[in-house]
């Protein structure tokens, strides 16, 4: 395959997950510590995808036409934009192909995911931890997805950004599925609730980047 072009481009991903049971004395963090992961993975994936030619420039808006309704946890539907809907559908196709139950969209996870994608673009950073220092788990709790009243609670998060064709859902999902940590979150059987949020803008020196956040969860009484 060809090498990278000379236009601005980026593609990066990061993941994290936590789980806890009532009475447990510790939480589990899968993958590298989130404070260390962003830089390491961006450098690694940028080098990897340059080698195989998966870099491009330019991007369309994340809120382009073509969005639609997705099944909402608890019944009914919820409106997603075009890239969110495509990414959500790809998550469920991947799971169905492996005989796993599909996701439903949880409104609180959806709000948390959209908010984080927008925050990363607007404040120009790439991490599960916000610039204020909140972890992804703390963010989800702040949006109301909390363990209170549940005997078991687990959450996970994948983030990614890209421009041009590599800011499109199919390529973001392909990058996640080629990473053990991200694939773990997508294929974790106990995760049934998800929020998929996108936001487009300038990230660093990359115009037209689309930021993706996928938040996963399970709560059992």
Short mmCIF file of C-alpha atoms in Angstrom, two decimals:
data_model
loop_
_atom_site.label_atom_id
_atom_site.label_comp_id
_atom_site.label_asym_id
_atom_site.label_seq_id
_atom_site.Cartn_x
_atom_site.Cartn_y
_atom_site.Cartn_z
CA UNK A 1 0.00 0.00 0.00
CA UNK A 2 1.04 3.58 -0.46
CA UNK A 3 2.54 5.76 2.22
CA UNK A 4 0.93 8.77 3.86
CA UNK A 5 0.04 11.87 1.87
CA UNK A 6 1.41 15.30 2.72
CA UNK A 7 -1.86 16.74 4.05
CA UNK A 8 -2.60 17.08 7.78
CA UNK A 9 -3.84 13.80 9.22
CA UNK A 10 -4.27 11.96 12.49
CA UNK A 11 -5.69 8.72 13.78
CA UNK A 12 -5.51 7.64 17.40
CA UNK A 13 -7.34 5.41 19.85
CA UNK A 14 -7.39 4.76 23.58
CA UNK A 15 -9.38 2.53 25.94
CA UNK A 16 -10.08 1.96 29.62
CA UNK A 17 -12.47 -0.07 31.72
CA UNK A 18 -13.43 -0.44 35.36
CA UNK A 19 -15.55 -2.94 37.19
CA UNK A 20 -16.57 -3.43 40.78
CA UNK A 21 -18.95 -5.53 42.81
CA UNK A 22 -20.63 -4.44 45.99
CA UNK A 23 -18.28 -5.33 48.83
CA UNK A 24 -15.22 -5.50 46.58
CA UNK A 25 -12.15 -3.73 47.86
CA UNK A 26 -10.64 -2.74 44.53
CA UNK A 27 -11.38 -1.63 40.99
CA UNK A 28 -9.80 -3.12 37.88
CA UNK A 29 -8.28 -0.97 35.17
CA UNK A 30 -7.72 -2.82 31.91
CA UNK A 31 -4.88 -1.71 29.68
CA UNK A 32 -2.26 0.91 30.39
CA UNK A 33 -2.86 3.63 32.93
CA UNK A 34 -5.04 6.23 31.15
CA UNK A 35 -2.67 9.04 32.05
CA UNK A 36 0.07 7.28 30.07
CA UNK A 37 -1.96 5.83 27.23
CA UNK A 38 -2.90 8.80 25.09
CA UNK A 39 0.57 9.84 23.97
CA UNK A 40 1.85 6.29 23.64
CA UNK A 41 -1.05 5.05 21.56
CA UNK A 42 -1.27 8.10 19.30
CA UNK A 43 2.43 7.73 18.44
CA UNK A 44 2.12 3.97 17.98
CA UNK A 45 -0.98 4.08 15.82
CA UNK A 46 0.20 7.02 13.75
CA UNK A 47 3.36 5.08 12.91
CA UNK A 48 1.43 1.86 12.25
CA UNK A 49 -1.15 3.38 9.96
CA UNK A 50 1.44 5.42 8.08
CA UNK A 51 3.20 2.14 7.30
CA UNK A 52 0.10 0.55 5.79
CA UNK A 53 -1.10 3.75 4.13
CA UNK A 54 -4.15 4.38 6.31
CA UNK A 55 -3.81 8.16 6.48
CA UNK A 56 -5.80 10.83 4.71
CA UNK A 57 -6.77 14.49 4.92
CA UNK A 58 -10.02 16.38 5.05
CA UNK A 59 -13.29 15.36 6.73
CA UNK A 60 -17.02 15.88 6.60
CA UNK A 61 -19.04 17.13 9.57
CA UNK A 62 -20.04 14.64 12.24
CA UNK A 63 -23.60 15.95 12.08
CA UNK A 64 -24.09 15.16 8.39
CA UNK A 65 -27.39 13.87 7.04
CA UNK A 66 -28.17 10.20 7.41
CA UNK A 67 -28.63 9.82 11.14
CA UNK A 68 -31.61 8.10 12.65
CA UNK A 69 -33.21 6.26 15.51
CA UNK A 70 -31.52 3.53 17.53
CA UNK A 71 -33.02 1.23 20.17
CA UNK A 72 -32.98 2.84 23.62
CA UNK A 73 -32.35 0.79 26.73
CA UNK A 74 -35.66 0.25 28.51
CA UNK A 75 -37.70 0.64 25.33
CA UNK A 76 -38.33 3.21 22.64
CA UNK A 77 -35.71 4.83 20.45
CA UNK A 78 -33.12 7.60 20.63
CA UNK A 79 -31.89 9.90 17.87
CA UNK A 80 -28.26 9.58 16.78
CA UNK A 81 -26.37 11.58 14.17
CA UNK A 82 -25.06 9.84 11.05
CA UNK A 83 -21.64 8.83 12.39
CA UNK A 84 -23.02 7.85 15.76
CA UNK A 85 -25.70 5.69 14.12
CA UNK A 86 -23.17 4.04 11.80
CA UNK A 87 -20.73 3.34 14.66
CA UNK A 88 -23.54 1.96 16.83
CA UNK A 89 -24.72 -0.31 14.00
CA UNK A 90 -21.16 -1.57 13.44
CA UNK A 91 -20.77 -2.37 17.14
CA UNK A 92 -23.88 -4.53 16.97
CA UNK A 93 -22.95 -6.19 13.69
CA UNK A 94 -19.59 -7.19 15.17
CA UNK A 95 -21.33 -8.62 18.24
CA UNK A 96 -24.01 -10.47 16.29
CA UNK A 97 -21.37 -12.01 14.04
CA UNK A 98 -19.90 -13.54 17.20
CA UNK A 99 -23.23 -14.62 18.68
CA UNK A 100 -23.16 -11.88 21.31
CA UNK A 101 -26.26 -9.94 22.32
CA UNK A 102 -26.50 -6.43 20.82
CA UNK A 103 -26.20 -3.11 22.60
CA UNK A 104 -28.99 -0.69 23.34
CA UNK A 105 -28.29 3.04 23.72
CA UNK A 106 -28.49 4.29 27.29
CA UNK A 107 -29.43 7.99 27.36
CA UNK A 108 -27.02 8.80 30.20
CA UNK A 109 -24.11 7.05 28.50
CA UNK A 110 -25.02 8.78 25.25
CA UNK A 111 -24.93 12.21 26.87
CA UNK A 112 -21.62 11.41 28.55
CA UNK A 113 -20.05 10.18 25.30
CA UNK A 114 -21.16 13.20 23.27
CA UNK A 115 -20.00 15.58 25.94
CA UNK A 116 -16.53 14.02 26.14
CA UNK A 117 -16.01 14.03 22.37
CA UNK A 118 -16.96 17.70 22.24
CA UNK A 119 -14.79 18.56 25.23
CA UNK A 120 -11.71 16.89 23.71
CA UNK A 121 -12.14 18.85 20.46
CA UNK A 122 -12.93 22.18 22.11
CA UNK A 123 -10.16 21.97 24.74
CA UNK A 124 -7.68 20.20 22.44
CA UNK A 125 -6.71 17.04 24.33
CA UNK A 126 -7.04 13.26 23.90
CA UNK A 127 -7.50 11.27 27.09
CA UNK A 128 -9.99 9.43 29.25
CA UNK A 129 -9.11 11.94 31.97
CA UNK A 130 -10.52 15.42 31.37
CA UNK A 131 -8.35 18.49 31.60
CA UNK A 132 -9.88 18.98 35.03
CA UNK A 133 -8.60 15.55 36.06
CA UNK A 134 -11.88 13.61 36.15
CA UNK A 135 -11.55 9.95 35.14
CA UNK A 136 -13.94 8.41 32.64
CA UNK A 137 -15.67 6.56 35.48
CA UNK A 138 -16.18 9.81 37.40
CA UNK A 139 -17.58 11.45 34.26
CA UNK A 140 -20.12 8.66 33.76
CA UNK A 141 -21.22 8.95 37.37
CA UNK A 142 -21.58 12.73 36.95
CA UNK A 143 -23.99 12.09 34.07
CA UNK A 144 -26.04 9.79 36.27
CA UNK A 145 -24.66 6.39 35.28
CA UNK A 146 -23.69 5.44 38.81
CA UNK A 147 -23.47 2.27 40.93
CA UNK A 148 -25.86 3.51 43.64
CA UNK A 149 -28.50 0.89 44.31
CA UNK A 150 -26.79 -1.81 42.22
CA UNK A 151 -24.89 -4.85 43.49
CA UNK A 152 -22.70 -4.99 40.38
CA UNK A 153 -21.45 -2.17 38.16
CA UNK A 154 -18.91 -2.13 35.33
CA UNK A 155 -18.01 0.50 32.77
CA UNK A 156 -15.63 0.86 29.86
CA UNK A 157 -14.66 3.51 27.36
CA UNK A 158 -13.01 3.63 23.94
CA UNK A 159 -11.96 6.91 22.34
CA UNK A 160 -10.58 7.67 18.90
CA UNK A 161 -10.19 10.45 16.39
CA UNK A 162 -9.49 10.62 12.67
CA UNK A 163 -9.77 12.81 9.60
CA UNK A 164 -10.86 12.15 6.04
CA UNK A 165 -11.88 8.55 5.35
CA UNK A 166 -10.10 7.56 8.55
CA UNK A 167 -12.50 9.67 10.56
CA UNK A 168 -15.34 7.54 9.19
CA UNK A 169 -17.02 4.97 11.47
CA UNK A 170 -15.86 1.90 9.53
CA UNK A 171 -12.20 2.83 9.86
CA UNK A 172 -12.52 3.85 13.50
CA UNK A 173 -14.14 0.49 14.26
CA UNK A 174 -11.44 -1.33 12.29
CA UNK A 175 -8.73 0.39 14.35
CA UNK A 176 -10.51 -0.46 17.61
CA UNK A 177 -10.96 -4.10 16.62
CA UNK A 178 -7.23 -4.41 15.85
CA UNK A 179 -6.40 -3.33 19.41
CA UNK A 180 -6.78 -5.92 22.17
CA UNK A 181 -8.03 -3.45 24.77
CA UNK A 182 -10.61 -1.76 22.55
CA UNK A 183 -11.82 -5.10 21.19
CA UNK A 184 -12.20 -6.34 24.77
CA UNK A 185 -14.67 -3.55 25.54
CA UNK A 186 -16.62 -4.06 22.29
CA UNK A 187 -16.89 -7.83 22.76
CA UNK A 188 -17.35 -7.99 26.53
CA UNK A 189 -20.52 -10.07 26.80
CA UNK A 190 -21.77 -8.46 30.01
CA UNK A 191 -21.76 -4.99 28.48
CA UNK A 192 -25.24 -4.42 27.02
CA UNK A 193 -25.60 -0.63 27.34
CA UNK A 194 -23.66 1.89 25.27
CA UNK A 195 -23.37 5.54 24.32
CA UNK A 196 -21.61 6.55 21.10
CA UNK A 197 -20.83 10.25 20.76
CA UNK A 198 -19.06 12.12 17.98
CA UNK A 199 -17.96 15.72 17.49
CA UNK A 200 -16.17 17.31 14.54
CA UNK A 201 -13.75 20.22 14.56
CA UNK A 202 -10.08 21.13 14.65
CA UNK A 203 -7.91 18.90 16.82
CA UNK A 204 -4.31 20.07 17.15
CA UNK A 205 -3.16 20.89 13.62
CA UNK A 206 -5.82 18.66 12.04
CA UNK A 207 -8.83 20.42 10.53
CA UNK A 208 -12.00 18.40 10.10
CA UNK A 209 -11.15 15.78 12.70
CA UNK A 210 -13.96 13.69 14.15
CA UNK A 211 -13.64 12.63 17.77
CA UNK A 212 -15.35 9.43 18.90
CA UNK A 213 -16.24 8.28 22.40
CA UNK A 214 -17.91 4.93 23.10
CA UNK A 215 -19.03 4.43 26.70
CA UNK A 216 -20.05 0.93 27.82
CA UNK A 217 -21.83 -0.20 30.96
CA UNK A 218 -23.68 -2.83 32.93
CA UNK A 219 -25.52 -2.48 36.22
CA UNK A 220 -27.21 -5.33 38.09
CA UNK A 221 -29.41 -5.10 41.16
#
